[in-house]
Amino acid sequence: MRVHIDQEKCCGAGSCVLSAPEVFDQREEDGIVVLLDAAPPAELHDAVHEAAAICPAAAISVEQVERV
Amino acid sequence: MTTAERIDMERATGTAERPAALAVPAARADGCPFDPAPGVERARREDPVTRATLWDGSSCWLVTRHQDVREVLGDPRFSADATRPGFPFLTAGAREIVGSNPIFIRQDDPDHARLRRMLTADFMVKKVEALRPEVQRIADELLDRMTDGRTSADLVAEFALPLPSLVICLLLGVPYEDHEFFQERSRILLSLRSAAEEVRTASDELQDYLIRLAESKRQRPDDGIVSRLVARGELDSTDIASMGRLLLVAGHETTANMTALSTLTLLRNPEQLARLRNDPSLIKGAVEELLRYLTIVHNGLPRIATEDVTLGGATIRAGEGVLCTINTANRDEDVFPGGDTLDVGRDARRHVAFGFGVHQCLGQPLARVELQIALETLLRRLPELRLDIPFEDVPFRHDMGIYGVHALPIAW
């Protein structure tokens, strides 16, 4: 899995941090999303998918990466 | 034929009679104070993008399903700018004050984003999590006072309302001793029954109060949000007052009503209450479920189309108003099976009780923490908690823009 964020779109609602705090954080100065782990381990995939689904600003996208 | 198809046909032929539209806000059914109005629920099942008539005789689209509501609120072609002609207003008062002292929830990006981003850091998750001990202390002190030598009280007046009022005052730097002044103005602003002039006066008085407060922070700065907005130097006192007004009203009315209504809902669902008492680790999920089930912003979120948009088979034309009924979206069986039943163990995170899109509630991390602490503390400290009047006599807020109860007499 590869996670992408769009800080321009982000509205700082913080729901991603509640869903997957290991993967997302908020910038100290303005609460905008910060990516902590762009390639999170499998056990966090559900939480990341949930974070992407509930993001109100569609600022999170998830790409499935084929394992080689 | 759905309303959408009928209207498309009318447009094509230019002849047919206008179909009878649903009048909104629609009344809830007698004896079902926790459920959305039957007419709007029926629309969700049978005719999910339909026409509605507002109080002033104007009409708008009603969008009732979860997926459609998310699409509208997440699509920048639907504007939140209330100054656009045709914007659907829920009350005469809301229309009356639209031009003066705009607030960013009724503006579009980039203005909205610029103003909102001045506040997002204050409400971000880690900032709000750090407030837990303070919120807990306030909750405990209020309950100490409420239960001191007594066995009954009004939960709204003594706990549900003062808790978020004290917290938002602390964050903003507003003196809590002025709470009667701003709570009364908030009540007028949120009442569906207020006359337009009353709303204008209440809004102006609140605005003047906050302008004076911002001015006073120039002399005596503190660590509150109002003072920091002043220190930032990017906004004048009028703009700061508009932001303060939004945060002050939204910051206490919503959590206050969710706290009292949630308590009543749990008392009416004793099995769910017992589950929560037996396993306090359910509290976070239970709060999400209560937000979903109760959706106190019960009359919908207004938008206006800036382009023609096809939605659920209907063509919404540029300039037409749209009302997204988030309370029916949160009962949508496609997303929440058995959605008319409260289930504190449900994964309700996809609810839209805080709205959706870039305008989604800024204070939601704070609302969550306040509700988790308020409900957990109340249930833990009052094991004998019960309603102190017949359920039929509970004064529900049918007359208010934010639903809840005017009072909740309880005993323990």
mmCIF file of C-alpha atoms in Angstrom, chain B residues 60-230:
data_model
loop_
_atom_site.group_PDB
_atom_site.id
_atom_site.type_symbol
_atom_site.label_atom_id
_atom_site.label_comp_id
_atom_site.label_asym_id
_atom_site.label_seq_id
_atom_site.Cartn_x
_atom_site.Cartn_y
_atom_site.Cartn_z
ATOM 1 C CA CYS B 60 -35.296 23.825 -3.184
ATOM 2 C CA TRP B 61 -33.984 20.315 -3.717
ATOM 3 C CA LEU B 62 -33.938 17.918 -0.805
ATOM 4 C CA VAL B 63 -31.047 15.418 -0.849
ATOM 5 C CA THR B 64 -31.697 12.623 1.614
ATOM 6 C CA ARG B 65 -29.381 9.615 1.041
ATOM 7 C CA HIS B 66 -25.928 9.122 2.521
ATOM 8 C CA GLN B 67 -24.070 8.818 -0.785
ATOM 9 C CA ASP B 68 -25.861 11.776 -2.403
ATOM 10 C CA VAL B 69 -25.364 13.958 0.673
ATOM 11 C CA ARG B 70 -21.628 13.193 0.615
ATOM 12 C CA GLU B 71 -21.497 14.018 -3.088
ATOM 13 C CA VAL B 72 -23.190 17.394 -2.701
ATOM 14 C CA LEU B 73 -21.242 18.466 0.387
ATOM 15 C CA GLY B 74 -17.963 17.276 -1.149
ATOM 16 C CA ASP B 75 -18.494 18.956 -4.530
ATOM 17 C CA PRO B 76 -17.273 22.558 -4.941
ATOM 18 C CA ARG B 77 -19.948 23.124 -7.607
ATOM 19 C CA PHE B 78 -22.320 23.360 -4.646
ATOM 20 C CA SER B 79 -21.618 26.658 -2.934
ATOM 21 C CA ALA B 80 -22.089 27.526 0.739
ATOM 22 C CA ASP B 81 -22.133 31.259 -0.086
ATOM 23 C CA ALA B 82 -25.403 32.501 1.383
ATOM 24 C CA THR B 83 -25.215 35.795 -0.531
ATOM 25 C CA ARG B 84 -25.859 34.010 -3.854
ATOM 26 C CA PRO B 85 -29.417 34.648 -5.096
ATOM 27 C CA GLY B 86 -31.563 31.570 -4.544
ATOM 28 C CA PHE B 87 -29.689 30.322 -1.488
ATOM 29 C CA PRO B 88 -32.141 28.285 0.629
ATOM 30 C CA PHE B 89 -32.662 29.770 4.085
ATOM 31 C CA LEU B 90 -34.290 27.745 6.837
ATOM 32 C CA THR B 91 -35.574 30.779 8.724
ATOM 33 C CA ALA B 92 -36.406 34.448 8.168
ATOM 34 C CA GLY B 93 -33.713 35.291 10.708
ATOM 35 C CA ALA B 94 -31.007 33.470 8.781
ATOM 36 C CA ARG B 95 -31.925 35.412 5.653
ATOM 37 C CA GLU B 96 -32.100 38.672 7.599
ATOM 38 C CA ILE B 97 -28.490 38.601 8.829
ATOM 39 C CA VAL B 98 -26.795 37.120 5.782
ATOM 40 C CA GLY B 99 -25.167 40.251 4.413
ATOM 41 C CA SER B 100 -23.804 41.534 7.705
ATOM 42 C CA ASN B 101 -20.727 40.141 9.410
ATOM 43 C CA PRO B 102 -20.334 37.005 7.274
ATOM 44 C CA ILE B 103 -18.985 33.850 8.863
ATOM 45 C CA PHE B 104 -16.807 31.406 6.955
ATOM 46 C CA ILE B 105 -19.283 28.525 7.125
ATOM 47 C CA ARG B 106 -21.314 30.589 4.642
ATOM 48 C CA GLN B 107 -18.361 31.376 2.370
ATOM 49 C CA ASP B 108 -16.497 29.373 -0.277
ATOM 50 C CA ASP B 109 -12.803 28.737 -0.799
ATOM 51 C CA PRO B 110 -10.388 30.448 -0.990
ATOM 52 C CA ASP B 111 -11.881 32.911 1.572
ATOM 53 C CA HIS B 112 -13.295 30.067 3.662
ATOM 54 C CA ALA B 113 -10.028 28.108 3.707
ATOM 55 C CA ARG B 114 -7.961 31.169 4.589
ATOM 56 C CA LEU B 115 -10.150 31.964 7.616
ATOM 57 C CA ARG B 116 -10.682 28.368 8.719
ATOM 58 C CA ARG B 117 -6.968 27.650 8.659
ATOM 59 C CA MET B 118 -6.450 30.357 11.270
ATOM 60 C CA LEU B 119 -8.370 28.104 13.672
ATOM 61 C CA THR B 120 -7.605 24.507 12.683
ATOM 62 C CA ALA B 121 -4.526 24.233 14.914
ATOM 63 C CA ASP B 122 -6.602 25.087 17.993
ATOM 64 C CA PHE B 123 -9.021 22.223 17.380
ATOM 65 C CA MET B 124 -6.639 19.575 16.069
ATOM 66 C CA VAL B 125 -6.735 16.177 17.711
ATOM 67 C CA LYS B 126 -3.563 16.358 19.820
ATOM 68 C CA LYS B 127 -4.398 19.878 21.067
ATOM 69 C CA VAL B 128 -7.852 18.763 22.128
ATOM 70 C CA GLU B 129 -6.616 15.489 23.649
ATOM 71 C CA ALA B 130 -4.361 17.589 25.875
ATOM 72 C CA LEU B 131 -7.495 19.302 27.228
ATOM 73 C CA ARG B 132 -8.928 16.053 28.626
ATOM 74 C CA PRO B 133 -7.781 16.631 32.238
ATOM 75 C CA GLU B 134 -9.270 20.134 32.198
ATOM 76 C CA VAL B 135 -12.597 18.959 30.700
ATOM 77 C CA GLN B 136 -12.684 16.116 33.253
ATOM 78 C CA ARG B 137 -12.088 18.564 36.105
ATOM 79 C CA ILE B 138 -14.938 20.795 34.904
ATOM 80 C CA ALA B 139 -17.277 17.801 34.523
ATOM 81 C CA ASP B 140 -16.458 16.577 38.036
ATOM 82 C CA GLU B 141 -16.916 20.006 39.608
ATOM 83 C CA LEU B 142 -20.300 20.461 37.925
ATOM 84 C CA LEU B 143 -21.450 17.040 39.114
ATOM 85 C CA ASP B 144 -20.131 17.731 42.649
ATOM 86 C CA ARG B 145 -22.272 20.844 42.768
ATOM 87 C CA MET B 146 -25.299 19.225 41.136
ATOM 88 C CA THR B 147 -25.375 16.251 43.507
ATOM 89 C CA ASP B 148 -24.448 18.118 46.693
ATOM 90 C CA GLY B 149 -27.264 17.346 49.164
ATOM 91 C CA ARG B 150 -29.776 16.711 46.378
ATOM 92 C CA THR B 151 -31.251 13.757 44.535
ATOM 93 C CA SER B 152 -32.705 15.508 41.483
ATOM 94 C CA ALA B 153 -31.855 18.331 39.065
ATOM 95 C CA ASP B 154 -32.238 19.611 35.518
ATOM 96 C CA LEU B 155 -29.336 18.020 33.652
ATOM 97 C CA VAL B 156 -29.391 20.678 30.913
ATOM 98 C CA ALA B 157 -29.076 23.675 33.239
ATOM 99 C CA GLU B 158 -26.594 22.142 35.661
ATOM 100 C CA PHE B 159 -24.350 19.965 33.543
ATOM 101 C CA ALA B 160 -25.011 19.591 29.810
ATOM 102 C CA LEU B 161 -24.978 23.322 29.019
ATOM 103 C CA PRO B 162 -22.383 24.705 31.481
ATOM 104 C CA LEU B 163 -19.783 22.052 30.597
ATOM 105 C CA PRO B 164 -19.221 23.030 26.933
ATOM 106 C CA SER B 165 -19.909 26.707 27.751
ATOM 107 C CA LEU B 166 -17.095 26.740 30.294
ATOM 108 C CA VAL B 167 -14.756 24.945 27.885
ATOM 109 C CA ILE B 168 -15.401 27.202 24.890
ATOM 110 C CA CYS B 169 -15.095 30.311 27.081
ATOM 111 C CA LEU B 170 -11.745 29.046 28.295
ATOM 112 C CA LEU B 171 -10.532 28.383 24.730
ATOM 113 C CA LEU B 172 -11.782 31.677 23.307
ATOM 114 C CA GLY B 173 -10.879 33.854 26.278
ATOM 115 C CA VAL B 174 -14.538 34.884 26.844
ATOM 116 C CA PRO B 175 -15.472 35.575 30.494
ATOM 117 C CA TYR B 176 -17.874 32.827 31.607
ATOM 118 C CA GLU B 177 -19.698 35.259 33.937
ATOM 119 C CA ASP B 178 -21.274 36.678 30.752
ATOM 120 C CA HIS B 179 -22.874 33.304 29.957
ATOM 121 C CA GLU B 180 -26.458 34.443 30.482
ATOM 122 C CA PHE B 181 -25.929 37.156 27.878
ATOM 123 C CA PHE B 182 -24.477 34.932 25.160
ATOM 124 C CA GLN B 183 -26.612 31.882 25.912
ATOM 125 C CA GLU B 184 -29.802 33.936 25.556
ATOM 126 C CA ARG B 185 -28.590 35.466 22.244
ATOM 127 C CA SER B 186 -27.607 31.992 21.003
ATOM 128 C CA ARG B 187 -31.092 30.743 21.835
ATOM 129 C CA ILE B 188 -32.674 33.536 19.783
ATOM 130 C CA LEU B 189 -30.304 32.924 16.860
ATOM 131 C CA LEU B 190 -31.120 29.208 16.812
ATOM 132 C CA SER B 191 -34.873 29.393 17.389
ATOM 133 C CA LEU B 192 -37.028 28.692 14.357
ATOM 134 C CA ARG B 193 -39.686 30.925 15.946
ATOM 135 C CA SER B 194 -37.631 34.109 16.339
ATOM 136 C CA ALA B 195 -38.781 37.065 14.273
ATOM 137 C CA ALA B 196 -36.273 38.411 11.755
ATOM 138 C CA GLU B 197 -35.771 41.621 13.771
ATOM 139 C CA GLU B 198 -35.114 39.648 16.970
ATOM 140 C CA VAL B 199 -32.419 37.650 15.185
ATOM 141 C CA ARG B 200 -30.893 40.819 13.778
ATOM 142 C CA THR B 201 -30.762 42.400 17.254
ATOM 143 C CA ALA B 202 -29.333 39.278 18.932
ATOM 144 C CA SER B 203 -26.707 38.887 16.213
ATOM 145 C CA ASP B 204 -25.697 42.565 16.412
ATOM 146 C CA GLU B 205 -25.497 42.482 20.212
ATOM 147 C CA LEU B 206 -23.324 39.389 20.153
ATOM 148 C CA GLN B 207 -21.158 40.923 17.443
ATOM 149 C CA ASP B 208 -20.726 44.171 19.439
ATOM 150 C CA TYR B 209 -19.886 42.207 22.573
ATOM 151 C CA LEU B 210 -17.155 40.296 20.729
ATOM 152 C CA ILE B 211 -15.787 43.432 19.046
ATOM 153 C CA ARG B 212 -15.409 44.977 22.512
ATOM 154 C CA LEU B 213 -13.771 41.764 23.727
ATOM 155 C CA ALA B 214 -11.296 41.777 20.806
ATOM 156 C CA GLU B 215 -10.487 45.432 21.536
ATOM 157 C CA SER B 216 -9.882 44.625 25.201
ATOM 158 C CA LYS B 217 -7.424 41.878 24.193
ATOM 159 C CA ARG B 218 -5.331 44.498 22.416
ATOM 160 C CA GLN B 219 -4.797 46.105 25.825
ATOM 161 C CA ARG B 220 -4.588 42.892 27.855
ATOM 162 C CA PRO B 221 -3.561 39.947 25.693
ATOM 163 C CA ASP B 222 -4.022 36.393 26.956
ATOM 164 C CA ASP B 223 -3.626 32.862 25.614
ATOM 165 C CA GLY B 224 -7.191 32.547 24.245
ATOM 166 C CA ILE B 225 -8.129 32.230 20.580
ATOM 167 C CA VAL B 226 -9.612 35.757 20.318
ATOM 168 C CA SER B 227 -6.446 37.299 21.716
ATOM 169 C CA ARG B 228 -4.218 35.277 19.393
ATOM 170 C CA LEU B 229 -6.315 36.285 16.371
ATOM 171 C CA VAL B 230 -5.809 39.899 17.438
#
